[in-house]
Short mmCIF file of C-alpha atoms in Angstrom, two decimals:
data_model
loop_
_atom_site.label_atom_id
_atom_site.label_comp_id
_atom_site.label_asym_id
_atom_site.label_seq_id
_atom_site.Cartn_x
_atom_site.Cartn_y
_atom_site.Cartn_z
CA UNK A 24 74.92 158.64 125.13
CA UNK A 25 73.91 156.59 122.10
CA UNK A 26 75.49 153.38 120.83
CA UNK A 27 77.21 153.26 117.47
CA UNK A 28 74.16 151.60 115.85
CA UNK A 29 71.37 153.84 117.06
CA UNK A 30 70.41 157.42 116.34
CA UNK A 31 70.16 159.67 119.41
CA UNK A 32 66.95 161.51 120.12
CA UNK A 33 67.21 165.16 119.15
CA UNK A 34 66.32 167.73 121.79
CA UNK A 35 65.50 171.42 121.61
CA UNK A 36 66.47 173.30 124.78
CA UNK A 37 65.02 176.76 125.32
CA UNK A 38 66.66 179.74 126.97
CA UNK A 39 64.21 179.38 129.85
CA UNK A 40 65.40 175.83 130.47
CA UNK A 41 69.05 176.87 130.21
CA UNK A 42 68.45 179.65 132.72
CA UNK A 43 66.63 177.34 135.11
CA UNK A 44 69.52 174.85 135.08
CA UNK A 45 72.33 177.39 135.47
CA UNK A 46 70.81 179.82 137.96
CA UNK A 47 72.43 179.35 141.34
CA UNK A 48 75.12 177.03 139.96
CA UNK A 49 77.79 179.70 139.53
CA UNK A 50 80.45 177.96 141.64
CA UNK A 51 79.85 174.65 139.88
CA UNK A 52 80.11 176.35 136.47
CA UNK A 53 83.38 178.07 137.44
CA UNK A 54 84.78 174.65 138.37
CA UNK A 55 83.48 173.25 135.09
CA UNK A 56 85.22 176.00 133.12
CA UNK A 57 88.46 175.33 134.99
CA UNK A 58 88.17 171.64 134.05
CA UNK A 59 87.62 172.59 130.40
CA UNK A 60 90.69 174.85 130.44
CA UNK A 61 92.76 172.04 131.95
CA UNK A 62 91.56 169.61 129.26
CA UNK A 63 92.41 172.19 126.61
CA UNK A 64 95.85 172.80 128.08
CA UNK A 65 96.48 169.05 128.21
CA UNK A 66 95.60 168.68 124.51
CA UNK A 67 92.32 166.80 125.06
CA UNK A 68 90.30 169.20 122.91
CA UNK A 69 89.98 170.26 119.29
CA UNK A 70 89.33 173.97 118.90
CA UNK A 71 89.77 175.19 115.30
CA UNK A 72 89.87 178.88 114.43
CA UNK A 73 86.56 180.68 114.64
CA UNK A 74 84.95 181.64 111.34
CA UNK A 75 83.68 185.21 111.00
CA UNK A 76 80.78 185.87 108.66
CA UNK A 77 80.83 189.60 107.87
CA UNK A 78 78.57 191.74 105.71
CA UNK A 79 79.74 194.56 103.39
CA UNK A 80 76.43 196.38 103.84
CA UNK A 81 76.43 195.93 107.66
CA UNK A 82 80.07 196.38 108.69
CA UNK A 83 79.40 196.57 112.43
CA UNK A 84 77.62 193.20 112.48
CA UNK A 85 78.96 189.66 112.30
CA UNK A 86 78.05 186.05 112.92
CA UNK A 87 80.72 183.71 114.26
CA UNK A 88 80.97 179.94 114.03
CA UNK A 89 82.95 178.22 116.78
CA UNK A 90 83.37 174.48 116.13
CA UNK A 91 84.98 172.45 118.89
CA UNK A 92 85.41 169.06 120.53
CA UNK A 93 86.20 168.33 124.16
CA UNK A 94 87.18 165.03 125.74
CA UNK A 95 87.47 163.92 129.34
CA UNK A 96 84.25 163.53 131.29
CA UNK A 97 82.57 166.17 129.11
CA UNK A 98 82.98 164.14 125.89
CA UNK A 99 81.02 166.06 123.26
CA UNK A 100 81.51 167.72 119.89
CA UNK A 101 79.60 170.71 118.61
CA UNK A 102 79.27 174.20 117.22
CA UNK A 103 78.30 177.60 118.58
CA UNK A 104 76.72 179.99 116.07
CA UNK A 105 76.60 183.46 117.60
CA UNK A 106 75.63 186.78 116.07
CA UNK A 107 76.65 190.26 117.15
CA UNK A 108 74.43 193.03 115.82
CA UNK A 109 75.22 196.15 117.90
CA UNK A 110 72.42 198.16 116.31
CA UNK A 111 69.93 195.91 118.11
CA UNK A 112 70.57 197.80 121.33
CA UNK A 113 68.96 201.00 120.04
CA UNK A 114 65.72 199.13 119.44
CA UNK A 115 65.76 197.43 122.83
CA UNK A 116 67.01 194.02 121.69
CA UNK A 117 70.15 192.37 123.07
CA UNK A 118 73.20 192.73 120.84
CA UNK A 119 73.97 189.01 120.69
CA UNK A 120 71.92 185.92 119.93
CA UNK A 121 73.19 182.37 119.68
CA UNK A 122 72.49 178.69 119.39
CA UNK A 123 74.67 175.75 120.37
CA UNK A 124 74.54 172.36 118.63
CA UNK A 125 75.82 169.31 120.51
CA UNK A 126 76.89 166.24 118.51
CA UNK A 127 77.09 162.64 119.67
CA UNK A 128 80.74 161.53 119.69
CA UNK A 129 79.92 157.99 118.52
CA UNK A 130 77.58 158.64 115.59
CA UNK A 131 78.13 162.32 114.82
CA UNK A 132 74.39 162.90 114.94
CA UNK A 133 73.25 166.11 116.64
CA UNK A 134 71.96 165.51 120.15
CA UNK A 135 70.49 168.92 120.85
CA UNK A 136 70.08 172.53 119.82
CA UNK A 137 70.27 174.91 122.77
CA UNK A 138 69.53 178.61 123.03
CA UNK A 139 73.03 179.81 123.76
CA UNK A 140 73.17 183.53 124.55
CA UNK A 141 72.88 182.58 128.23
CA UNK A 142 75.46 179.81 127.83
CA UNK A 143 77.83 182.22 126.08
CA UNK A 144 77.41 184.88 128.78
CA UNK A 145 77.80 182.24 131.48
CA UNK A 146 81.02 180.75 130.15
CA UNK A 147 82.44 184.25 129.54
CA UNK A 148 81.63 185.33 133.09
CA UNK A 149 82.87 182.09 134.63
CA UNK A 150 86.13 182.39 132.67
CA UNK A 151 86.58 185.97 133.90
CA UNK A 152 85.86 185.03 137.53
CA UNK A 153 88.21 182.05 137.30
CA UNK A 154 90.98 184.25 135.87
CA UNK A 155 90.43 186.93 138.53
CA UNK A 156 90.90 184.27 141.21
CA UNK A 157 94.05 182.69 139.75
CA UNK A 158 95.66 185.98 138.72
CA UNK A 159 95.34 187.51 142.19
CA UNK A 160 96.66 184.58 144.22
CA UNK A 161 100.08 186.26 144.41
CA UNK A 162 98.78 189.85 144.38
CA UNK A 163 96.68 192.00 146.68
CA UNK A 164 93.02 191.13 146.14
CA UNK A 165 91.28 194.07 144.44
CA UNK A 166 88.70 195.99 146.45
CA UNK A 167 87.55 198.49 143.81
CA UNK A 168 85.87 197.09 140.71
CA UNK A 169 85.42 199.17 137.57
CA UNK A 170 83.22 198.06 134.66
CA UNK A 171 83.44 199.62 131.21
CA UNK A 172 80.35 198.67 129.19
CA UNK A 173 77.10 197.78 130.94
CA UNK A 174 75.39 195.08 128.89
CA UNK A 175 74.47 191.47 129.54
CA UNK A 176 78.09 190.28 129.77
CA UNK A 177 78.92 192.90 132.41
CA UNK A 178 75.95 191.79 134.50
CA UNK A 179 76.93 188.14 134.29
CA UNK A 180 80.56 188.90 135.17
CA UNK A 181 79.48 190.82 138.27
CA UNK A 182 77.17 187.93 139.24
CA UNK A 183 79.97 185.39 138.87
CA UNK A 184 82.49 187.51 140.75
CA UNK A 185 80.02 187.82 143.63
CA UNK A 186 79.39 184.07 143.58
CA UNK A 187 83.15 183.53 143.67
CA UNK A 188 83.36 185.39 146.98
CA UNK A 189 84.41 188.82 145.75
CA UNK A 190 83.24 191.74 147.89
CA UNK A 191 84.01 195.25 146.66
CA UNK A 192 84.19 198.49 148.62
CA UNK A 193 83.02 200.29 145.50
CA UNK A 194 81.94 199.37 141.98
CA UNK A 195 82.58 201.97 139.30
CA UNK A 196 80.57 202.08 136.09
CA UNK A 197 81.20 203.78 132.75
CA UNK A 198 79.18 203.52 129.56
CA UNK A 199 78.89 205.80 126.55
CA UNK A 200 75.15 205.78 127.23
CA UNK A 201 74.27 207.62 130.44
CA UNK A 202 70.95 205.79 130.55
CA UNK A 203 72.65 202.40 130.38
CA UNK A 204 75.14 203.41 133.08
CA UNK A 205 72.33 204.51 135.37
CA UNK A 206 70.40 201.34 134.62
CA UNK A 207 73.42 199.28 135.61
CA UNK A 208 73.77 201.31 138.80
CA UNK A 209 70.20 200.27 139.60
CA UNK A 210 71.04 196.62 138.97
CA UNK A 211 74.10 196.81 141.25
CA UNK A 212 72.16 198.50 144.02
CA UNK A 213 69.40 195.89 143.81
CA UNK A 214 72.09 193.19 143.93
CA UNK A 215 73.26 194.55 147.30
CA UNK A 216 76.26 196.67 146.29
CA UNK A 217 76.35 199.52 148.80
CA UNK A 218 78.67 201.91 146.98
CA UNK A 219 78.31 202.47 143.22
CA UNK A 220 80.03 205.28 141.32
CA UNK A 221 79.01 206.27 137.79
CA UNK A 222 82.07 207.80 136.15
CA UNK A 223 82.06 210.45 133.46
CA UNK A 224 85.04 208.99 131.60
CA UNK A 225 86.86 205.70 131.13
CA UNK A 226 90.01 207.39 132.44
CA UNK A 227 88.40 208.27 135.77
CA UNK A 228 87.07 204.74 136.16
CA UNK A 229 90.38 203.05 135.32
CA UNK A 230 92.42 205.28 137.61
CA UNK A 231 89.95 204.63 140.44
CA UNK A 232 89.79 200.82 140.11
CA UNK A 233 92.17 197.99 140.91
CA UNK A 234 90.10 195.44 138.98
CA UNK A 235 88.90 196.71 135.59
CA UNK A 236 86.47 194.81 133.35
CA UNK A 237 86.08 195.75 129.70
CA UNK A 238 82.78 194.40 128.35
CA UNK A 239 82.11 196.69 125.40
CA UNK A 240 81.34 196.30 121.70
CA UNK A 241 84.41 198.31 120.69
CA UNK A 242 85.79 197.35 117.29
CA UNK A 243 89.09 199.17 117.74
CA UNK A 244 91.16 200.57 120.62
CA UNK A 245 89.77 203.56 122.48
CA UNK A 246 92.09 203.45 125.53
CA UNK A 247 95.56 204.63 124.51
CA UNK A 248 97.42 206.01 127.53
CA UNK A 249 99.44 203.55 129.64
CA UNK A 250 99.60 206.21 132.39
CA UNK A 251 95.97 205.45 133.25
CA UNK A 252 97.20 202.07 134.50
CA UNK A 253 100.13 203.35 136.56
CA UNK A 254 98.63 201.80 139.72
CA UNK A 255 98.98 198.31 138.14
CA UNK A 256 95.39 197.06 138.17
CA UNK A 257 94.19 193.65 137.07
CA UNK A 258 92.33 194.07 133.76
CA UNK A 259 89.83 191.52 132.48
CA UNK A 260 89.87 192.51 128.83
CA UNK A 261 86.83 190.46 127.86
CA UNK A 262 85.87 192.54 124.82
CA UNK A 263 89.42 192.20 123.44
CA UNK A 264 89.72 195.36 121.33
CA UNK A 265 89.61 198.23 123.84
CA UNK A 266 93.33 198.66 124.55
CA UNK A 267 95.91 200.18 122.25
CA UNK A 268 99.20 198.35 121.53
CA UNK A 269 100.94 200.90 123.78
CA UNK A 270 98.82 199.82 126.75
CA UNK A 271 99.26 196.12 125.93
CA UNK A 272 103.04 196.44 125.61
CA UNK A 273 103.27 198.31 128.93
CA UNK A 274 101.47 195.44 130.70
CA UNK A 275 101.90 191.81 131.67
CA UNK A 276 99.68 189.83 129.31
CA UNK A 277 97.90 186.51 129.82
CA UNK A 278 95.56 184.95 127.24
CA UNK A 279 93.36 181.86 127.18
CA UNK A 280 94.82 180.56 123.89
CA UNK A 281 97.69 182.20 122.03
CA UNK A 282 96.72 181.30 118.47
CA UNK A 283 93.08 182.25 118.93
CA UNK A 284 93.76 185.55 120.69
CA UNK A 285 96.32 186.81 118.21
CA UNK A 286 93.85 187.06 115.35
CA UNK A 287 91.04 189.29 114.06
CA UNK A 288 92.76 192.53 115.12
CA UNK A 289 92.34 192.03 118.83
CA UNK A 290 94.47 194.34 120.94
CA UNK A 291 97.09 191.63 121.47
CA UNK A 292 97.05 190.92 117.73
CA UNK A 293 97.69 194.61 117.05
CA UNK A 294 100.57 194.48 119.52
CA UNK A 295 102.03 191.50 117.67
CA UNK A 296 101.73 193.40 114.39
CA UNK A 297 103.42 196.40 115.97
CA UNK A 298 106.39 194.44 117.37
CA UNK A 299 106.65 191.55 114.94
CA UNK A 300 106.76 189.06 117.81
CA UNK A 301 104.95 187.60 120.80
CA UNK A 302 107.48 188.23 123.52
CA UNK A 303 105.02 190.53 125.31
CA UNK A 304 102.89 187.50 126.23
CA UNK A 305 103.64 185.91 129.61
CA UNK A 306 101.58 182.79 128.90
CA UNK A 307 98.10 181.35 129.10
CA UNK A 308 95.70 180.97 131.98
CA UNK A 309 96.52 177.25 131.92
CA UNK A 310 100.20 178.17 132.34
CA UNK A 311 99.22 180.21 135.41
CA UNK A 312 97.14 177.36 136.84
CA UNK A 313 99.97 174.86 136.35
CA UNK A 314 102.71 177.16 137.68
CA UNK A 315 104.48 177.56 134.33
CA UNK A 316 104.01 181.34 134.09
CA UNK A 317 105.67 183.92 136.33
CA UNK A 318 103.79 187.21 136.54
CA UNK A 319 105.58 190.33 137.79
CA UNK A 320 103.66 192.56 140.19
CA UNK A 321 105.14 195.88 139.04
CA UNK A 322 103.02 196.21 135.89
CA UNK A 323 99.35 196.17 134.98
CA UNK A 324 98.12 192.59 134.48
CA UNK A 325 95.83 192.09 131.48
CA UNK A 326 93.85 188.90 130.80
CA UNK A 327 92.53 188.67 127.24
CA UNK A 328 90.23 185.66 126.68
CA UNK A 329 89.21 185.05 123.07
CA UNK A 330 86.45 182.72 124.23
CA UNK A 331 86.98 179.11 123.30
CA UNK A 332 84.25 176.95 121.82
CA UNK A 333 85.22 174.15 124.21
CA UNK A 334 83.93 176.29 127.08
CA UNK A 335 80.50 176.63 125.46
CA UNK A 336 80.42 172.87 124.90
CA UNK A 337 81.28 172.21 128.54
CA UNK A 338 78.42 174.40 129.79
CA UNK A 339 75.99 173.21 127.13
CA UNK A 340 76.70 169.54 127.83
CA UNK A 341 76.14 170.20 131.55
CA UNK A 342 72.73 171.71 130.78
CA UNK A 343 71.86 168.78 128.52
CA UNK A 344 72.91 166.21 131.11
CA UNK A 345 70.98 167.95 133.89
CA UNK A 346 67.77 168.09 131.85
CA UNK A 347 68.10 164.49 130.71
CA UNK A 348 68.68 163.29 134.28
CA UNK A 349 65.62 165.20 135.50
CA UNK A 350 63.39 163.88 132.72
CA UNK A 351 62.79 167.39 131.37
CA UNK A 352 64.58 166.96 128.04
CA UNK A 353 62.19 167.87 125.20
CA UNK A 354 62.90 165.71 122.17
CA UNK A 355 61.53 166.01 118.63
CA UNK A 356 60.05 162.76 117.41
CA UNK A 357 61.01 161.84 113.85
CA UNK A 358 63.57 164.62 113.51
CA UNK A 359 65.93 162.26 111.65
CA UNK A 360 63.83 160.69 108.91
CA UNK A 361 66.02 159.17 106.16
CA UNK A 362 67.68 156.40 108.15
CA UNK A 363 67.30 153.46 105.76
CA UNK A 364 69.95 153.12 103.07
CA UNK A 365 67.47 151.92 100.44
CA UNK A 366 64.37 153.61 101.78
CA UNK A 367 61.44 152.04 103.57
CA UNK A 368 59.12 149.93 101.42
#
């Protein structure tokens, strides 16, 4: 890191570099995400509300700013700027694109700009895998995985579950696009999954799975019947808006951060609006990790992670540190130009 009297070199880190650093480091990243959650739970972070930039002429699209600061050994400030344009998918482009800016804690100067769609997918998947581990320590470990939505996030979550030691008898898949569902079946088969079932409805998938992952682009609830969850599965509700208030209120609910999750018309926010309170929440993932939350086994268990900026910073700083240590950090000479109070003469 820089001293208080010098300007740090500014680096630009490509998606290819990010991928090279993170590939094969799934277990390390899961541990890193757990450390970030523990720092957040201990109050050693700053994680303001996300800011949503929306467009009247493009109501399905948005760009989100996630400013954050994390202490401990990570020690970095920064901002994730991530767009979600669902119409991209029809033209063959990924829905989301993102950058992450890291700032020096001593001077405030930016250290680096990183391509961040991979970082965002990685921290989301690592968070889901971490939650699946902690939330099943007092429950039967699921053997049947069901995935609703078959995009990049779903692929990363499956990768991180596999790296975390999960082995499934069957993986069920459902997507509104038959082509995408079949494509994901091909990915799973190539990844070594022996039994893959493509379901014709979300109901069939949910009823046939004891670990359900929602990784969709749904803007409002499309799963309304609590009876689909009568077998009490663990639900990783990563996309946040799939479940109706009725399903949420019939379940045990864990979030990553209460104030962040109960905003922007997420399913848990809708449940709060319905009831006028937050009694349906059992606690946060940090509460589970520290033994403060008691989770009954006779209800579905739903984890709803809003996705904290501190997690992106933790992964991004790891990438930055790895590249700097290896000598592969690509800096931009002269990026900061006006550094003399009175100008150079």
